[in-house]
PDB file of C-alpha atoms in Angstrom:
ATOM      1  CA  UNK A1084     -20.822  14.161   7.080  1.00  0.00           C
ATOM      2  CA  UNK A1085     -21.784  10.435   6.115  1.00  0.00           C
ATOM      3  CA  UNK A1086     -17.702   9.694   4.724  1.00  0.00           C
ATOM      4  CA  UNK A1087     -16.972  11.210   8.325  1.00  0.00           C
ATOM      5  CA  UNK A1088     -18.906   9.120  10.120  1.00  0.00           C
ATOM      6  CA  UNK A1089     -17.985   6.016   7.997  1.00  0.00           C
ATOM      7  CA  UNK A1090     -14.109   6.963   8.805  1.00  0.00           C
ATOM      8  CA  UNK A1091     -14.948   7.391  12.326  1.00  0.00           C
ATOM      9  CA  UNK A1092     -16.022   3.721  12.599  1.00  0.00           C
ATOM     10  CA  UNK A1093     -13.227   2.465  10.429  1.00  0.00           C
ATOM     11  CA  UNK A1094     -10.924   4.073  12.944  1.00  0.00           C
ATOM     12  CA  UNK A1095     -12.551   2.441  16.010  1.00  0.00           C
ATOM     13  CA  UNK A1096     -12.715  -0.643  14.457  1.00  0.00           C
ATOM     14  CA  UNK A1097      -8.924  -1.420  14.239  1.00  0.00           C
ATOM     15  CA  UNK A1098      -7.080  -3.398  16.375  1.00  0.00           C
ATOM     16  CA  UNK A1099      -4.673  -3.269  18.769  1.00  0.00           C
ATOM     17  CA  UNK A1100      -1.435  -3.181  16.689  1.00  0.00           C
ATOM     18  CA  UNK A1101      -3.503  -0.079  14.410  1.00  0.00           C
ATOM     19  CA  UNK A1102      -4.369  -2.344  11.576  1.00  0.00           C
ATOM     20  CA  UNK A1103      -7.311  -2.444   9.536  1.00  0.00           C
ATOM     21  CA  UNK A1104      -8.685  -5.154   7.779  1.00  0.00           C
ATOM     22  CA  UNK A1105      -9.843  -5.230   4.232  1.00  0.00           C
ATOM     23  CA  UNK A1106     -13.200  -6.085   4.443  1.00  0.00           C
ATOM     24  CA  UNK A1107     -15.781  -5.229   7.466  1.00  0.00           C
ATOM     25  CA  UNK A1108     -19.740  -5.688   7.301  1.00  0.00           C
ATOM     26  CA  UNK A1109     -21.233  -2.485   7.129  1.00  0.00           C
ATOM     27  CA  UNK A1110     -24.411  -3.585   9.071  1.00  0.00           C
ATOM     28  CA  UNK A1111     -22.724  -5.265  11.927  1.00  0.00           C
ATOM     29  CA  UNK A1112     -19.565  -3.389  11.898  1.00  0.00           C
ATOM     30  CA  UNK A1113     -17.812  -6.321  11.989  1.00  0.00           C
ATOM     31  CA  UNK A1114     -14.709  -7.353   9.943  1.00  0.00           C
ATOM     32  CA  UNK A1115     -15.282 -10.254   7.321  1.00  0.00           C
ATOM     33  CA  UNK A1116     -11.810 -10.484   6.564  1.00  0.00           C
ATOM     34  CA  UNK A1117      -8.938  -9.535   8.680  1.00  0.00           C
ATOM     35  CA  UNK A1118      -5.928  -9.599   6.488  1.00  0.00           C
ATOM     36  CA  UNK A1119      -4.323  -6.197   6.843  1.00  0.00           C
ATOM     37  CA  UNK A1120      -1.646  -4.727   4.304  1.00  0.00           C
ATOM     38  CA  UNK A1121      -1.879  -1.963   1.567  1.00  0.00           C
ATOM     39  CA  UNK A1122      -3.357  -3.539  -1.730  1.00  0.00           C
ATOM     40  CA  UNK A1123      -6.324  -4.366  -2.506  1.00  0.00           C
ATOM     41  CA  UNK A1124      -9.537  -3.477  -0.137  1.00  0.00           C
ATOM     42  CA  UNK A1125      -7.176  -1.543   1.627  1.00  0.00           C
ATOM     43  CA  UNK A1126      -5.311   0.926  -0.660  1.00  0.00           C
ATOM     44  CA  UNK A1127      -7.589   3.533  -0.779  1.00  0.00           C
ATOM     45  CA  UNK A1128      -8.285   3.945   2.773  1.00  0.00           C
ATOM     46  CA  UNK A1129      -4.500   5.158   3.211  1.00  0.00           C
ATOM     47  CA  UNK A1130      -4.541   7.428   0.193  1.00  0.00           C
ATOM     48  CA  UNK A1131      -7.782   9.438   1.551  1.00  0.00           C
ATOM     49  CA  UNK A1132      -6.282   9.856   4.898  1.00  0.00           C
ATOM     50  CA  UNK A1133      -3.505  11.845   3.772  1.00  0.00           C
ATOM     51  CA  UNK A1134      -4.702  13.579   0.895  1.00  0.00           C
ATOM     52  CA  UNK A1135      -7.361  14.177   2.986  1.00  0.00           C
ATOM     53  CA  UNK A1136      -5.674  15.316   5.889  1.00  0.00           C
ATOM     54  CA  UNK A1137      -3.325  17.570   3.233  1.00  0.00           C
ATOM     55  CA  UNK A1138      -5.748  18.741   0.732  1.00  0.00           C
ATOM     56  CA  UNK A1139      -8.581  19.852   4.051  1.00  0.00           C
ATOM     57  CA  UNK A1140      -6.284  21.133   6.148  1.00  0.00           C
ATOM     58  CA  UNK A1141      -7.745  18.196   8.442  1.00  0.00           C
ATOM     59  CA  UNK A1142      -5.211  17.644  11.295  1.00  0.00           C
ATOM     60  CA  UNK A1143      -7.120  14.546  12.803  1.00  0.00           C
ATOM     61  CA  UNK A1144      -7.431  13.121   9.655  1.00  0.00           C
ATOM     62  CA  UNK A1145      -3.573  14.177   9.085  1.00  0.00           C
ATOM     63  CA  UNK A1146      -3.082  12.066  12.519  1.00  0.00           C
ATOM     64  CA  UNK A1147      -4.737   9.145  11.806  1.00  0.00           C
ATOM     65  CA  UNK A1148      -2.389   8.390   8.351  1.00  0.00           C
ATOM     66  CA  UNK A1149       0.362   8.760  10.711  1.00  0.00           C
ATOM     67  CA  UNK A1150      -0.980   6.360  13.410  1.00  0.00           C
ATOM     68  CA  UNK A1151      -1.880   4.309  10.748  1.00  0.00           C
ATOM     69  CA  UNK A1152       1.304   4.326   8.705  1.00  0.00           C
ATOM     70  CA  UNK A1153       3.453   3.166  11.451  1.00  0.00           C
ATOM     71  CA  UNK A1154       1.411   0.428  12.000  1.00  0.00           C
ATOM     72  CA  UNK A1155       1.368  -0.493   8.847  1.00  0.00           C
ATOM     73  CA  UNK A1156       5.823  -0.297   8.162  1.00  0.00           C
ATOM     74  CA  UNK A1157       5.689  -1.809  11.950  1.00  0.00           C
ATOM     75  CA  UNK A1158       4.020  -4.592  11.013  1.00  0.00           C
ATOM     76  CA  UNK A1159       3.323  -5.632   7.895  1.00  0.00           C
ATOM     77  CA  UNK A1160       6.921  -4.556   6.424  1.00  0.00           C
ATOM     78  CA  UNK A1161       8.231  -7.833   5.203  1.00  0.00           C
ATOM     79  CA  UNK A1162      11.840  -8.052   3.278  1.00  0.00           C
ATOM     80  CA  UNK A1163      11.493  -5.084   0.538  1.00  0.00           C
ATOM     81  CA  UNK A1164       7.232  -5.717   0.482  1.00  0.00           C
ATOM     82  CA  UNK A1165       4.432  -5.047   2.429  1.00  0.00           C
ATOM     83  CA  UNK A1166       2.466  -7.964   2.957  1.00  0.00           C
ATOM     84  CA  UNK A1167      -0.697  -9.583   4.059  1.00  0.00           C
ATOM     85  CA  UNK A1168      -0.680  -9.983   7.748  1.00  0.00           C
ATOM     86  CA  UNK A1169      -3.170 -10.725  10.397  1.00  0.00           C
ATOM     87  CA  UNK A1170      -4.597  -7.283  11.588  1.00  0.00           C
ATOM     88  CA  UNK A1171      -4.500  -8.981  15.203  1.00  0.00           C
ATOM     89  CA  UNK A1172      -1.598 -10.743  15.378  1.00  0.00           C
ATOM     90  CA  UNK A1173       0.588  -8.943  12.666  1.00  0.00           C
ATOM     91  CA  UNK A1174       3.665 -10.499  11.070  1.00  0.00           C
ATOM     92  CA  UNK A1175       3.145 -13.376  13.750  1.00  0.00           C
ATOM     93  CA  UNK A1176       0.252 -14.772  11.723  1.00  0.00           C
ATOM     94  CA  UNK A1177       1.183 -14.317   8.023  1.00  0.00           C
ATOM     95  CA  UNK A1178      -1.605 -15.270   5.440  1.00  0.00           C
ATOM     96  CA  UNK A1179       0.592 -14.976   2.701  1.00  0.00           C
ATOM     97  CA  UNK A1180       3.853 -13.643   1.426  1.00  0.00           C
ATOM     98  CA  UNK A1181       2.253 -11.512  -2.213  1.00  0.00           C
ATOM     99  CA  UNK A1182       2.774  -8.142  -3.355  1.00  0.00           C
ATOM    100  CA  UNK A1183       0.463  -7.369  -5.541  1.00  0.00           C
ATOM    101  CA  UNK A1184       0.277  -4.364  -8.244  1.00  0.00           C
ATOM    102  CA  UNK A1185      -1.917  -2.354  -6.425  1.00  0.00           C
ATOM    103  CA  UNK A1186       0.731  -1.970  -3.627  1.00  0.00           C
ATOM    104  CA  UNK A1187       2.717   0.344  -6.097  1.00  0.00           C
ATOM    105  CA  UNK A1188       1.213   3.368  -4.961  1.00  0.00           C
ATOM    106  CA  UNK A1189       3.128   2.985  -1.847  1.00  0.00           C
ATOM    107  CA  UNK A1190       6.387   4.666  -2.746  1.00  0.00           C
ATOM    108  CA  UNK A1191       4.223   7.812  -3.933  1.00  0.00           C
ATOM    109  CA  UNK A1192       2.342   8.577  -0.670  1.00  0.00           C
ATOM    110  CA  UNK A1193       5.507   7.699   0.998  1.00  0.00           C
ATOM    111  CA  UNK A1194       7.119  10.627  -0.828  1.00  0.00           C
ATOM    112  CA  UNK A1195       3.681  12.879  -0.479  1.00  0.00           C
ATOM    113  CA  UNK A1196       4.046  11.885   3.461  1.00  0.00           C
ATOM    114  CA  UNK A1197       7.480  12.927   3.895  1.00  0.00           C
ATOM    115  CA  UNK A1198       8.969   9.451   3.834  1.00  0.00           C
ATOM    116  CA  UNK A1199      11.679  10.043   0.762  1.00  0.00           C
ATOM    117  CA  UNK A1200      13.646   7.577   1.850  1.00  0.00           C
ATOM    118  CA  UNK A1201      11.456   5.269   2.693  1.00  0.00           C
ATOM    119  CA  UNK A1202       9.340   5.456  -0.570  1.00  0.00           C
ATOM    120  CA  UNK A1203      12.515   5.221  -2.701  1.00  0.00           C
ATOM    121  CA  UNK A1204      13.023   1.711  -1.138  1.00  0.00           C
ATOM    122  CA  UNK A1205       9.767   0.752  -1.853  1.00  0.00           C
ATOM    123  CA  UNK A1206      10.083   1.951  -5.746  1.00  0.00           C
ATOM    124  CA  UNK A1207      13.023   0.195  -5.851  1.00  0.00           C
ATOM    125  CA  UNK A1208      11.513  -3.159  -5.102  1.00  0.00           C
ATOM    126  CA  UNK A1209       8.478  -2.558  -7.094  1.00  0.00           C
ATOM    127  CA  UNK A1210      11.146  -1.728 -10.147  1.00  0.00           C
ATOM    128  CA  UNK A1211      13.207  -4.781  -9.430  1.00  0.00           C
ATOM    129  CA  UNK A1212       9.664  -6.539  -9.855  1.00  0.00           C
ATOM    130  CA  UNK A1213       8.719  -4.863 -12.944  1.00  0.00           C
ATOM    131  CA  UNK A1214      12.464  -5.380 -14.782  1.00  0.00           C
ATOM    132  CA  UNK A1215      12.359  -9.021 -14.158  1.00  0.00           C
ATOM    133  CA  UNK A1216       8.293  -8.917 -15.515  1.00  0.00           C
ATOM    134  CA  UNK A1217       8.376  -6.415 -17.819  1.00  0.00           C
ATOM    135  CA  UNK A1218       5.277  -5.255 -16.124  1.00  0.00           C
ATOM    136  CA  UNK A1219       4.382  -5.574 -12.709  1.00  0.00           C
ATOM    137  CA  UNK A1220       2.405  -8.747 -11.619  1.00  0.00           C
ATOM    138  CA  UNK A1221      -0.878  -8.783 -10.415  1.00  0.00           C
ATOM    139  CA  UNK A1222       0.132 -10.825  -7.374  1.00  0.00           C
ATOM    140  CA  UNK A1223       3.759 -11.874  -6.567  1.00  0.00           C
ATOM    141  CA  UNK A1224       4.784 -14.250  -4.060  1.00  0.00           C
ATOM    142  CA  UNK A1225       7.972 -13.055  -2.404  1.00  0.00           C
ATOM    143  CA  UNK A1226       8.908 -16.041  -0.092  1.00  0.00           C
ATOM    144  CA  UNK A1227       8.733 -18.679  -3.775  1.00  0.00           C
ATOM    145  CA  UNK A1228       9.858 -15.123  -5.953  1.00  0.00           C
ATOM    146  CA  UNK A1229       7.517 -16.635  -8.421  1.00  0.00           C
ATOM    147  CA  UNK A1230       3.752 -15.294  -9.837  1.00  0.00           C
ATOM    148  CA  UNK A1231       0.874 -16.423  -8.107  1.00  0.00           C
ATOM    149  CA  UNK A1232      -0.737 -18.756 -10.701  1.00  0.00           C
ATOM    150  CA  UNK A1233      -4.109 -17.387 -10.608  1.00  0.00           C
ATOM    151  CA  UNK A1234      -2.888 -13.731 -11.313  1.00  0.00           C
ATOM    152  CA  UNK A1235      -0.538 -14.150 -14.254  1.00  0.00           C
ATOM    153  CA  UNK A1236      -2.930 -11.316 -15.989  1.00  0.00           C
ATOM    154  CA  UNK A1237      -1.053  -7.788 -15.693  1.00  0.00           C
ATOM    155  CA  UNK A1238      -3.803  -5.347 -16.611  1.00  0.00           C
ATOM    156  CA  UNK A1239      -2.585  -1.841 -16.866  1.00  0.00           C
ATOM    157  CA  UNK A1240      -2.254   0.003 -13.530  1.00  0.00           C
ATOM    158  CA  UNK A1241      -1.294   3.833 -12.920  1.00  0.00           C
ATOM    159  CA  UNK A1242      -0.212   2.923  -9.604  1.00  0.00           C
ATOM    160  CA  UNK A1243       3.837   2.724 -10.631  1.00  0.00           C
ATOM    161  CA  UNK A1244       3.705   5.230 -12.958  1.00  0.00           C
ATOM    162  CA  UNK A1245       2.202   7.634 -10.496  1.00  0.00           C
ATOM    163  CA  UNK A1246       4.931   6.751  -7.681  1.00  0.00           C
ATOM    164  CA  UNK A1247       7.354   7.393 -10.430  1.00  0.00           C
ATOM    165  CA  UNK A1248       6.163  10.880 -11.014  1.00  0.00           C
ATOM    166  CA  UNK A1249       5.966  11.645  -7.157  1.00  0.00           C
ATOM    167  CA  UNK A1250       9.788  10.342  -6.978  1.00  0.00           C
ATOM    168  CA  UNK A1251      11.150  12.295 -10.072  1.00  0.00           C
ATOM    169  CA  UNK A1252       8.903  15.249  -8.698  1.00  0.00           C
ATOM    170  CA  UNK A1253      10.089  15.161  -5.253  1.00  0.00           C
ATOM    171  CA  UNK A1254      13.840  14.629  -6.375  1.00  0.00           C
ATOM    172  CA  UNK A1255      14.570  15.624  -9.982  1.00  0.00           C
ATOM    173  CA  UNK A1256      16.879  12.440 -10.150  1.00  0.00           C
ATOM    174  CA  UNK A1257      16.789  11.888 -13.867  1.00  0.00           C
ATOM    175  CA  UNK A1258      16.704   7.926 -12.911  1.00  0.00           C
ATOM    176  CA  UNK A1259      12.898   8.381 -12.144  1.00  0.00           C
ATOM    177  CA  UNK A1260      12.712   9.686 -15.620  1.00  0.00           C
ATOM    178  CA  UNK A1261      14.456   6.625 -17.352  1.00  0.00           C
ATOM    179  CA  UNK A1262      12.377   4.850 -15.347  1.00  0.00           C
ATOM    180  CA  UNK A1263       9.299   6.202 -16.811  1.00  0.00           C
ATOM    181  CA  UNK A1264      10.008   5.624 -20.009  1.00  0.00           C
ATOM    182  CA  UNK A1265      10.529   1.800 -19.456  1.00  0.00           C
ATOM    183  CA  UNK A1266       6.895   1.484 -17.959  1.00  0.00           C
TER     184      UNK A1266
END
């Protein structure tokens, strides 16, 4: 009952576009910082929506990833990334142009949502990341194509390898295989 009632306030806390930010004060119920995207701060509120919403059998939970999904390709979509963006203003006020790590899980709830299409497009740039890295950066900055300085450090995340598994499940293309055994 308390996660429910922290969700509920999440939800009536986003903005107009459907964005969230990353960081809200849980006594005031305001947001500290608005940037909006799926990494870090962020990531994990998508991922219990829909498994959520899947796993319970929880249609308004099931409804809110969806609301909040199409906000999210609407308007923080960016080239092949998903990027910081202002969770008032969207793409019109861009913070900054990184993909970071984190965002890897992407592809796989894409595929758990439906989105096949969508979340092999997202691998794809993640893999094009991770070939020219030989790991995927902690923080990448898309507009320079170079690593953010301060996040050279690749510490081992499951978030590839799990959107991997999702796309070979989902597909039994033997590329998602290969693909595995490079990571």
């Amino acid at each position: 009952a308390v996660a429910r009632r922290a969700g509920d306030a999440l939800w009536t806390r986003r903005s107009k576009l459907g964005l969230m930010g990353t960081t809200i004060d849980v006594d005031s119920g305001r947001w500290i910082d608005t940037h909006s995207g799926i990494g870090a701060g962020i990531d994990s509120y998508y991922e219990y929506l829909l498994k959520g919403g899947l796993l319970l059998g929880d249609e308004e939970l099931a409804a809110r990833f969806e609301a909040s999904y199409e906000a999210v390709q609407a308007h923080t979509k960016h080239g092949e990334f998903n990027i910081e963006v202002s969770m008032q203003q969207g793409k019109a006020a861009l913070p900054s142009h990184r993909a970071s790590a984190l965002q890897a899980f992407w592809p796989g709830l894409q595929v758990a949502y439906g989105d096949l299409a969508a979340g092999k497009a997202s691998h794809l740039a993640f893999l094009g990341l991770w070939r020219k890295h030989q790991s995927l950066p902690e923080l990448f900055d898309t507009a320079s194509q170079r690593i953010v300085h301060f996040a050279r450090d690749a510490p081992l995340r499951p978030e590839f390898v799990e959107s991997t598994f999702h796309l070979y499940e989902a597909t039994g293309d033997p590329h998602y295989l290969d693909v595995g055994r490079e990571q």
